[in-house]
Amino acid sequence: MCGIVAYVGQKEAYEILINGLKRLEYRGYDSAGVALLNGSLRVYKKKGKVKELEDFVNTKEKKGKTGIGHTRWATHGEPNDINAHPHTSGNGRLSLVHNGIIENYGLLKETLQREGHVFHTDTDTEVLVNLIQEIQDRDNLPLEEAVRLALKRVDGAYAIVVLDREDPDKLVAARKASPLVVGIGEGEFFLASDATPIVEHTRKVVYLNDEEIAVVTRGEGFQIKNIGNEVQNPAIHELDLQINMLEKGGFDYFMLKEIHEQPKTIADCMRGRFNAEEGWIKLGGINEYFNRISKAKRIIFVACGTSWHAGLIAEYLIEDLARIPVEVEYASEFRYRNPIINEDDVVIAISQSGETADTLAALEIAKQKGAFIYGVVNSVGSSIARLTDAGSYIHAGPEIGVASTKAFTGQVTLLTLIALHLSFKRGAISKSYYRRLLSELGNIPAKVETVLQNNTKIEYIASEIKDKTNALYLGRGYNFPVALEGALKLKEISYIHAEGYPAAEMKHGPIALIDEQMPVIVIATNQSAYGKIVSNIQEVKARKGVVIAIVPEGDTEISQMADYTIEIPETEEPLSPLLSVIPLQLLSYHIAVMRGCNVDQPRNLAKSVTVE
Ligand code: AGP
């Protein structure tokens, strides 16, 4: 998954590009590059983060009012200077940046080599730029027509921007399965993988759809055609992103900022969607299709990573409260296992980025098989948001840290509202319980604020276990998915191996791992299983495990047994994940910082996995 940014207009392009790449670095950061057009074409590219590129270019000629830039997460060809984008055609005339995978690049490369093209990199992208050149030269075509004909021969995913040294006022962009946004200024145009590099320059944007090609021309206008050469009439959207949402706001890392944003983002997710006093829930996307969802024979969630954990919580919520059968599927498995999907199924995709390739593909299969498809998404205008029959945005704002925190609690909040809405309309729970849950949901943002006050204690606990090499997370019921999420947070940012397990499952294997070197984080907030969790903790202590317990405020029994205790406010059991996950986010954050890890950009990871 990579980040693309491009500019054509009256300003110098370089500063726009380099600042844009910094905003996109969360999408990939193993190498970066820019191409600048000022009569001649200059391409600068370096392995490493955008800062390395900036230092490299500092002493170089940077003039040019047309330019393209790229920050890479390698898919073909190792991260190094030569494989970094932009890639230039063999005749030195075209330069191209690409996010995606050209699946048939091998065959195309062989064909081009037979026609005399010489390749210098291991990338699929270099094949694409030379294919465009081949077509342009053969028929002496304008850039946009050569791009269109080339893309008709391409299988795979792409978001590209191409510039032509002989046509400096123009940029050509295209997308299929990878996102691309066109920012419309006064006689100037900005293109990027998402809106974050664009919003400080213009709020008018067009979201390119699959197999659409945009041509933007300095001082003139823009045109969008589809790959069939039919002129499109795109909707122009007004961005509502605020710049400060993209800054760290005084926090050391975006992840810490986003953890502390959660009281607000959970409240934002609920705003206007329920009224505890009057007892109503209104979810735009759901209300229109409510009967279809309420009468579903089965609800299938498809997601990846943290979003999959949110789906597991939704399974507990919907089956417990609304009594509709639920399945939760890893999208990457679902898409290839020839799943049974019926027309009376509802398939719900959960995705922060709305661009995760596996989730998108799973959704497309569901759509082809006639299921009603719904999206729970954070990124407005994203591919998943635009593919679904309906959906709800979680309104968590841009989540920059690779480790998902506020998006997770936003997803769980929205899924809780969906479960409650379904349960009440289906008469599956009593009105009094429904009202009690709704009222308590309104208290959650303040209770999250209270949990965050444990930060100092959690930082101390982090210092005590930061050098461990393994960790076990245990939870029951609604807190079993939270145990999985806590383990994922720890491993993805601190690189400590961690596993989440249902607490009762420990005796079926993991207990063999427990010794005085093994921290065991036990989420013990469910009153319904309290006694059983006490037994699980005793089993851990009997084997000298180090127990860190998340318990309700005022707990006396487990607090006496555990080595460390984090008290959080009590809440209704179905709502407990929204509180019990917070200490685990902070614990992983502090451990990662103490271990000198790059919390916002952990090694090998990208914020959105838009390739398989
Ligand atoms: C979670 O912290 C990770 N960043 C990762 O597991 C993520 O949840 C997963 O890649 C799914 O991303 P999505 O929500 O954007 O689809």
XYZ file of C-alpha atoms and ligand atoms in Angstrom:
628
model
C 0.000 0.000 0.000
C 1.594 3.304 -0.962
C 0.925 7.031 -0.928
C 0.636 9.174 -4.056
C 0.594 12.975 -4.338
C 0.765 15.189 -7.444
C 0.390 18.856 -8.422
C 0.011 20.990 -11.514
C -0.612 24.757 -11.297
C 1.111 28.089 -10.797
C 2.973 27.262 -7.556
C 6.279 25.440 -7.168
C 5.368 21.772 -6.867
C 8.165 20.485 -4.637
C 6.987 21.844 -1.257
C 3.434 20.701 -1.992
C 4.703 17.229 -2.843
C 7.074 16.749 0.079
C 4.556 18.001 2.640
C 1.892 15.850 1.039
C 4.128 12.798 1.258
C 4.644 13.438 4.964
C 0.897 13.325 5.449
C 0.728 10.062 3.504
C 3.708 8.382 5.135
C 1.395 6.252 7.272
C 0.440 4.462 4.055
C 3.933 3.190 3.426
C 7.422 4.337 4.264
C 10.169 2.105 2.923
C 11.191 4.526 0.155
C 10.016 7.784 -1.428
C 10.550 9.915 -4.504
C 9.467 12.929 -6.557
C 9.557 13.899 -10.238
C 9.615 17.615 -11.124
C 9.011 19.106 -14.558
C 10.547 22.453 -15.473
C 11.465 22.080 -19.138
C 13.541 19.103 -18.125
C 12.359 16.146 -16.044
C 14.174 15.634 -12.741
C 13.532 12.497 -10.648
C 14.808 12.155 -7.072
C 14.164 8.986 -5.084
C 15.620 7.383 -1.959
C 15.201 4.317 0.217
C 13.879 5.178 3.684
C 11.384 7.643 5.013
C 10.319 10.904 3.418
C 12.859 12.727 5.606
C 15.709 10.897 3.860
C 14.339 12.044 0.512
C 13.978 15.613 1.768
C 17.590 15.678 2.985
C 18.743 14.237 -0.341
C 16.839 16.777 -2.452
C 17.794 19.722 -0.253
C 20.835 20.649 -2.351
C 19.300 19.752 -5.695
C 17.431 21.771 -8.345
C 13.783 21.713 -7.211
C 12.052 24.062 -9.630
C 8.954 22.926 -11.438
C 5.235 23.705 -11.323
C 4.297 20.182 -12.333
C 5.249 17.231 -10.187
C 4.405 13.801 -8.804
C 5.457 12.133 -5.569
C 5.262 8.721 -3.932
C 5.942 7.016 -0.601
C 6.227 3.260 -0.948
C 5.279 0.036 0.812
C 7.038 -2.535 -1.345
C 5.029 -5.206 -3.145
C 7.357 -6.038 -6.079
C 11.066 -5.446 -5.674
C 12.849 -4.834 -2.423
C 12.876 -1.357 -0.862
C 15.860 0.469 -2.389
C 16.639 3.628 -4.357
C 16.146 2.124 -7.801
C 12.822 0.417 -7.033
C 11.446 3.573 -5.427
C 8.871 5.559 -7.410
C 8.466 7.574 -9.636
C 9.407 5.324 -12.541
C 10.420 6.779 -15.899
C 9.809 5.405 -19.383
C 12.770 4.204 -21.412
C 12.653 7.309 -23.642
C 12.903 9.516 -20.545
C 9.686 11.284 -21.438
C 7.073 9.856 -19.033
C 7.180 9.556 -15.261
C 4.630 7.594 -13.222
C 3.718 6.844 -9.600
C 1.585 3.832 -8.723
C -0.230 2.334 -5.762
C -1.396 -1.239 -6.341
C -0.285 -4.422 -8.074
C -0.138 -5.143 -11.827
C -0.868 -8.875 -11.708
C 0.001 -9.596 -15.370
C 3.178 -7.498 -15.337
C 5.356 -10.506 -16.170
C 3.673 -11.170 -19.522
C 3.589 -7.464 -20.351
C 7.291 -7.189 -19.509
C 8.212 -10.073 -21.801
C 6.224 -8.502 -24.654
C 7.881 -5.127 -24.146
C 11.336 -6.689 -23.925
C 10.711 -8.381 -27.263
C 9.927 -4.922 -28.631
C 13.276 -3.679 -27.348
C 12.421 -2.142 -24.016
C 15.108 -2.407 -21.348
C 14.175 -2.569 -17.684
C 16.259 -1.357 -14.741
C 14.081 -2.258 -11.762
C 12.196 -5.249 -10.319
C 8.913 -3.404 -10.194
C 5.594 -3.913 -11.948
C 5.297 -0.123 -12.141
C 8.213 0.255 -14.541
C 6.426 -2.154 -16.867
C 3.320 0.021 -16.840
C 5.116 3.280 -17.668
C 6.905 1.604 -20.583
C 3.675 0.088 -21.849
C 2.190 3.579 -21.941
C 5.255 4.833 -23.818
C 5.032 1.951 -26.301
C 1.418 2.769 -27.101
C 2.018 6.528 -27.199
C 4.980 6.207 -29.578
C 3.301 3.613 -31.816
C 0.249 5.737 -32.542
C 1.555 9.186 -31.591
C -1.241 9.564 -29.044
C -1.926 12.182 -26.385
C -0.933 10.957 -22.925
C -4.467 10.301 -21.707
C -5.308 8.061 -24.668
C -2.069 6.097 -24.303
C -2.828 5.641 -20.588
C -6.371 4.491 -21.317
C -5.310 1.910 -23.905
C -2.507 0.649 -21.677
C -4.812 0.193 -18.690
C -7.189 -1.866 -20.826
C -4.375 -4.457 -20.968
C -3.654 -4.398 -17.273
C -5.002 -6.882 -14.718
C -4.754 -5.881 -11.084
C -5.114 -2.841 -8.873
C -3.810 0.617 -9.581
C -3.941 4.252 -8.622
C -1.558 6.105 -10.915
C -0.532 9.633 -11.862
C 1.539 10.154 -15.025
C 3.307 13.241 -16.369
C 4.682 13.812 -19.876
C 7.800 15.947 -20.362
C 6.408 17.054 -23.756
C 3.051 18.065 -22.280
C 3.981 19.877 -19.023
C 0.611 21.480 -18.286
C -1.159 18.158 -17.891
C -1.349 15.264 -15.419
C -3.228 12.056 -16.126
C -4.554 9.928 -13.264
C -6.456 6.658 -13.094
C -7.631 4.170 -10.484
C -8.875 0.661 -10.046
C -9.237 -0.818 -6.533
C -6.752 1.674 -5.068
C -7.988 5.096 -3.957
C -7.321 8.413 -5.706
C -8.715 11.849 -4.903
C -8.630 14.873 -7.239
C -8.417 18.276 -5.508
C -9.767 21.170 -7.553
C -8.124 24.576 -7.025
C -8.168 27.829 -8.991
C -6.438 26.778 -12.220
C -4.456 24.233 -10.229
C -5.018 20.587 -9.346
C -3.906 18.289 -6.558
C -4.073 14.490 -6.696
C -3.492 12.162 -3.754
C -4.287 8.748 -2.293
C -6.543 10.423 0.249
C -7.624 13.923 1.157
C -5.036 14.656 3.844
C -2.411 16.274 1.503
C -5.152 18.170 -0.334
C -7.299 19.731 2.379
C -4.877 22.561 3.214
C -5.006 23.697 -0.447
C -8.625 23.132 -1.469
C -11.773 21.571 -0.062
C -13.305 20.753 -3.463
C -12.578 17.150 -4.364
C -13.678 14.401 -6.713
C -13.271 10.772 -5.658
C -12.242 8.791 -8.731
C -14.216 5.601 -9.252
C -12.798 2.302 -10.492
C -11.621 2.386 -14.122
C -11.945 6.143 -14.379
C -9.231 8.330 -15.903
C -8.813 11.987 -14.951
C -7.001 14.595 -17.049
C -6.151 17.818 -15.226
C -4.652 20.804 -17.078
C -2.975 23.841 -15.522
C -4.989 27.026 -15.905
C -7.797 25.148 -17.596
C -10.056 22.432 -16.234
C -10.360 18.748 -15.721
C -12.106 15.900 -17.484
C -12.957 12.417 -16.307
C -13.625 9.502 -18.658
C -14.082 5.836 -17.986
C -11.840 3.212 -19.528
C -14.421 2.862 -22.281
C -13.670 6.488 -23.227
C -17.069 7.798 -22.099
C -17.057 11.223 -20.474
C -18.191 11.102 -16.836
C -19.993 13.738 -14.835
C -18.459 13.403 -11.362
C -19.902 14.757 -8.132
C -17.738 17.449 -6.542
C -17.543 16.984 -2.741
C -16.691 19.558 -0.068
C -14.127 18.212 2.440
C -14.965 18.697 6.107
C -11.512 17.691 7.388
C -9.847 20.199 9.718
C -6.094 20.637 9.497
C -5.615 20.285 13.248
C -7.135 16.833 12.939
C -4.028 15.904 10.979
C -1.518 17.291 13.475
C -0.297 15.582 16.669
C -1.774 18.271 18.900
C 1.089 18.195 21.410
C 1.152 14.407 21.769
C 4.382 12.517 21.054
C 2.654 10.161 18.665
C -0.570 10.145 16.655
C -1.492 6.901 18.409
C -1.440 8.553 21.846
C -3.443 11.480 20.517
C -5.996 9.096 19.016
C -6.263 7.086 22.256
C -7.075 10.300 24.122
C -9.527 11.421 21.434
C -11.806 8.486 22.167
C -14.219 10.172 24.603
C -14.900 12.653 21.804
C -14.858 10.222 18.884
C -17.225 7.819 20.653
C -19.551 10.750 21.375
C -19.227 11.912 17.755
C -20.117 8.434 16.522
C -23.316 8.487 18.615
C -24.259 12.110 17.969
C -27.719 12.430 16.448
C -28.055 8.680 16.260
C -29.836 7.994 19.558
C -31.778 9.603 22.343
C -31.729 7.735 25.651
C -34.542 9.785 27.213
C -36.905 9.262 24.309
C -35.572 5.788 23.592
C -34.886 6.034 19.867
C -32.027 5.100 17.589
C -31.683 6.538 14.084
C -29.016 5.123 11.779
C -29.367 6.671 8.343
C -28.008 3.733 6.426
C -29.911 1.134 8.437
C -33.310 2.823 8.695
C -33.906 2.738 4.958
C -33.056 -0.960 4.725
C -34.042 -1.918 8.235
C -36.490 -4.640 7.293
C -33.946 -6.318 5.054
C -31.417 -6.411 7.885
C -33.890 -7.180 10.644
C -35.300 -10.149 8.734
C -31.872 -11.474 7.732
C -31.501 -15.205 8.168
C -27.863 -14.518 8.989
C -25.525 -11.574 9.308
C -21.973 -12.146 8.108
C -19.206 -9.740 9.103
C -16.134 -9.560 6.872
C -13.068 -7.680 8.062
C -9.366 -7.902 8.876
C -7.234 -7.279 11.941
C -8.658 -4.965 14.543
C -11.822 -4.529 12.485
C -12.308 -8.292 12.650
C -12.135 -8.043 16.434
C -14.889 -5.427 16.301
C -16.884 -7.933 14.252
C -16.463 -10.562 16.970
C -17.870 -8.127 19.529
C -20.769 -7.465 17.143
C -21.427 -11.223 17.047
C -21.792 -11.334 20.829
C -23.952 -8.186 20.806
C -26.323 -9.143 17.986
C -26.818 -12.762 19.006
C -27.158 -11.843 22.678
C -29.467 -8.855 22.166
C -31.150 -9.200 18.763
C -31.152 -12.999 18.408
C -30.023 -12.993 14.760
C -27.420 -15.646 13.794
C -24.063 -14.031 13.121
C -20.840 -15.236 11.525
C -17.574 -13.334 11.606
C -15.158 -14.049 8.777
C -11.585 -13.094 8.055
C -12.127 -11.404 4.689
C -8.949 -12.963 3.269
C -10.269 -16.460 3.987
C -13.896 -15.755 3.100
C -13.068 -14.542 -0.412
C -11.314 -17.772 -1.393
C -13.227 -20.524 0.367
C -16.231 -20.526 -1.980
C -18.573 -19.449 0.833
C -22.298 -20.111 0.865
C -24.023 -16.736 0.616
C -27.791 -16.478 0.200
C -29.938 -13.575 -0.913
C -31.480 -13.336 2.550
C -28.031 -12.940 4.090
C -26.714 -9.542 5.093
C -22.963 -9.069 4.718
C -21.418 -6.222 6.692
C -17.876 -5.025 6.026
C -16.024 -3.329 8.850
C -13.074 -1.222 7.785
C -11.361 1.915 9.084
C -9.693 2.745 5.767
C -12.447 1.433 3.532
C -9.655 0.308 1.197
C -8.498 -3.049 2.589
C -8.159 -5.252 -0.475
C -9.360 -8.476 1.126
C -12.387 -6.854 2.704
C -13.294 -5.134 -0.571
C -12.968 -8.412 -2.467
C -15.091 -10.301 0.069
C -17.766 -7.646 -0.243
C -17.745 -7.910 -4.032
C -18.339 -11.664 -3.800
C -21.270 -11.076 -1.470
C -22.699 -8.498 -3.857
C -22.373 -10.855 -6.824
C -24.257 -13.543 -4.867
C -27.140 -11.208 -4.182
C -26.659 -10.509 -0.488
C -27.435 -7.089 0.936
C -24.084 -5.487 1.684
C -23.539 -2.864 4.344
C -20.453 -0.940 5.410
C -19.198 0.240 8.799
C -16.384 2.540 7.653
C -14.346 5.502 8.874
C -12.906 6.968 5.661
C -15.527 8.981 3.846
C -15.778 8.283 0.116
C -13.583 5.187 0.388
C -13.969 2.253 -1.982
C -15.877 0.082 0.492
C -18.162 2.984 1.399
C -19.005 3.430 -2.289
C -19.435 -0.259 -3.087
C -21.987 -1.064 -0.391
C -25.797 -0.842 -0.760
C -25.778 1.281 2.403
C -23.593 2.028 5.337
C -22.717 4.102 8.357
C -19.619 6.188 8.915
C -18.104 6.045 12.411
C -16.959 9.714 12.264
C -13.703 9.043 14.140
C -11.774 11.469 11.912
C -8.479 10.557 10.209
C -6.709 7.779 12.087
C -3.021 8.256 11.325
C -1.376 5.834 13.754
C -1.004 2.434 12.101
C -2.310 0.751 15.273
C -6.044 1.273 15.258
C -7.550 2.645 18.476
C -10.271 5.298 18.054
C -11.516 3.586 14.910
C -11.952 0.347 16.857
C -14.017 1.966 19.604
C -15.933 3.887 16.934
C -16.717 0.635 15.136
C -17.817 -1.031 18.391
C -19.975 1.984 19.265
C -21.745 1.881 15.925
C -22.161 -1.894 16.050
C -23.626 -1.549 19.538
C -26.188 0.929 18.205
C -27.023 -1.457 15.355
C -27.437 -4.382 17.775
C -29.633 -2.326 20.107
C -31.715 -1.012 17.219
C -32.299 -4.516 15.914
C -32.986 -5.966 19.366
C -35.613 -3.385 20.192
C -37.399 -3.450 16.835
C -37.482 -7.237 16.937
C -38.799 -7.214 20.483
C -35.880 -9.417 21.461
C -35.131 -7.596 24.709
C -37.360 -5.893 27.268
C -37.974 -2.176 26.905
C -36.518 -1.601 30.351
C -33.232 -3.377 29.482
C -33.110 -1.553 26.145
C -33.557 1.802 27.868
C -30.971 0.872 30.499
C -28.394 -0.022 27.854
C -29.166 3.098 25.843
C -28.830 5.302 28.895
C -25.532 3.662 29.880
C -24.229 4.053 26.323
C -24.623 7.790 26.787
C -22.351 7.559 29.857
C -19.541 5.770 28.028
C -17.571 8.831 26.772
C -17.242 10.168 30.340
C -16.290 6.701 31.606
C -13.607 6.417 28.914
C -12.242 9.732 30.191
C -12.092 8.160 33.662
C -10.246 5.096 32.366
C -7.667 7.370 30.731
C -6.838 8.744 34.185
C -5.095 5.417 34.848
C -2.334 6.447 32.439
C 0.410 6.882 35.058
C -0.295 3.522 36.675
C -0.404 1.833 33.287
C 2.903 3.455 32.356
C 4.412 1.990 35.544
C 3.083 -1.484 34.715
C 4.523 -1.088 31.220
C 7.931 -0.390 32.709
C 7.665 -3.617 34.698
C 6.949 -5.903 31.707
C 8.533 -4.022 28.766
C 11.428 -6.483 28.445
C 9.312 -9.629 28.374
C 9.330 -11.637 25.154
C 5.813 -13.082 25.373
C 2.446 -12.133 26.799
C -0.947 -13.800 27.174
C -4.271 -11.923 27.148
C -7.323 -13.656 28.611
C -10.978 -12.635 28.555
C -14.422 -14.196 28.642
C -17.631 -13.372 26.789
C -17.619 -9.839 25.440
C -14.045 -9.473 26.649
C -12.650 -12.394 24.679
C -12.419 -10.258 21.483
C -10.903 -7.512 23.653
C -8.177 -9.979 24.699
C -7.445 -10.604 21.012
C -7.354 -6.859 20.339
C -5.042 -6.202 23.296
C -2.652 -8.868 22.069
C -2.674 -7.451 18.541
C -1.920 -3.939 19.821
C 1.059 -5.195 21.818
C 2.605 -7.280 19.075
C 2.123 -4.810 16.230
C 3.829 -1.851 17.925
C 6.232 -3.354 20.494
C 7.117 -6.529 18.569
C 6.586 -8.652 21.719
C 4.842 -11.904 20.835
C 1.356 -11.854 22.367
C -1.696 -14.081 22.126
C -5.318 -13.523 23.087
C -7.387 -16.436 24.347
C -10.762 -17.170 25.866
C -9.831 -17.474 29.556
C -11.386 -20.917 29.817
C -9.332 -22.118 26.839
C -6.104 -21.685 28.780
C -6.298 -25.205 30.189
C -6.377 -26.598 26.648
C -2.780 -25.656 25.923
C -1.594 -22.126 26.688
C -1.261 -22.919 30.407
C 1.873 -24.842 29.443
C 3.477 -21.518 28.574
C 2.973 -19.938 31.968
C 5.947 -19.272 34.200
C 7.379 -16.319 36.108
C 8.481 -14.775 32.801
C 4.961 -14.703 31.344
C 2.805 -11.627 31.950
C -0.867 -12.626 31.769
C -3.272 -9.744 31.199
C -6.728 -10.769 32.412
C -9.775 -8.695 31.526
C -12.045 -9.388 34.491
C -14.866 -6.872 34.146
C -17.724 -9.282 33.391
C -19.814 -9.834 36.496
C -21.457 -12.887 34.889
C -18.192 -14.811 34.764
C -16.377 -13.286 37.711
C -16.045 -16.500 39.701
C -14.690 -18.395 36.729
C -12.133 -15.696 36.051
C -11.031 -15.859 39.678
C -10.318 -19.559 39.118
C -8.387 -18.807 35.934
C -6.233 -16.287 37.799
C -5.574 -18.793 40.570
C -4.401 -21.300 37.937
C -2.006 -18.673 36.536
C -0.684 -17.698 39.961
C -0.168 -21.352 40.852
C 2.335 -21.464 37.996
C 4.037 -18.233 39.020
C 2.558 -16.235 36.127
C 2.554 -12.446 36.496
C -1.086 -11.325 36.496
C -2.209 -7.883 35.358
C -5.948 -7.631 35.964
C -8.425 -5.138 34.512
C -11.190 -5.012 37.127
C -14.288 -2.936 37.969
C -13.713 -0.044 40.381
C -13.844 -1.181 44.004
C -12.985 -4.792 43.244
C -11.578 -6.513 46.317
C -11.095 -10.175 45.472
C -9.066 -10.207 42.238
C -7.178 -7.103 43.332
C -5.758 -9.177 46.188
C -4.635 -11.939 43.845
C -3.204 -10.031 40.888
C 0.319 -8.621 40.756
C -1.021 -5.431 39.183
C -4.598 -4.130 39.001
C -6.166 -1.489 36.785
C -9.603 -0.385 37.969
C -12.118 0.882 35.450
C -15.702 2.118 35.917
C -18.418 -0.515 35.976
C -20.789 -0.645 33.030
C -23.371 -2.921 31.468
C -21.662 -6.087 30.276
C -22.495 -5.628 26.534
C -20.802 -2.198 26.682
C -17.704 -3.334 28.580
C -15.365 -3.625 25.520
C -15.550 0.154 25.053
C -13.908 0.566 28.462
C -11.778 -2.556 28.905
C -9.841 -2.010 25.658
C -8.548 1.426 26.709
C -5.969 0.230 29.305
C -4.698 -2.319 26.775
C -4.171 0.418 24.170
C -2.219 2.511 26.682
C -0.227 -0.485 27.930
C 0.935 -1.398 24.425
C 1.682 2.259 23.635
C 3.912 2.761 26.695
C 5.735 -0.539 26.237
C 6.437 0.314 22.589
C 7.773 3.756 23.513
C 9.980 2.260 26.263
C 11.324 -0.235 23.730
C 12.221 2.588 21.327
C 9.786 1.425 18.678
C 8.279 3.742 16.074
C 4.767 3.673 17.477
C 2.991 5.365 14.561
C 4.866 3.499 11.828
C 5.720 0.032 13.127
C 8.128 -2.019 11.027
C 6.647 -4.001 8.102
C 3.161 -2.544 8.646
C 1.060 -0.051 6.705
C -2.071 1.750 7.754
C -4.204 0.294 5.054
C -3.426 -2.981 3.274
C -4.746 -2.209 -0.199
C -2.920 -5.150 -1.753
C -3.409 -8.856 -1.075
C -4.889 -2.747 13.563
O -4.236 -2.012 14.571
C -4.082 -2.845 12.300
N -3.679 -1.586 11.821
C -4.755 -3.710 11.253
O -5.023 -4.969 11.825
C -6.075 -3.153 10.667
O -7.101 -3.223 11.633
C -6.479 -4.026 9.472
O -5.466 -3.929 8.491
C -7.825 -3.645 8.864
O -7.762 -2.340 8.344
P -9.147 -1.603 7.953
O -9.933 -1.469 9.207
O -8.705 -0.292 7.401
O -9.841 -2.465 6.940
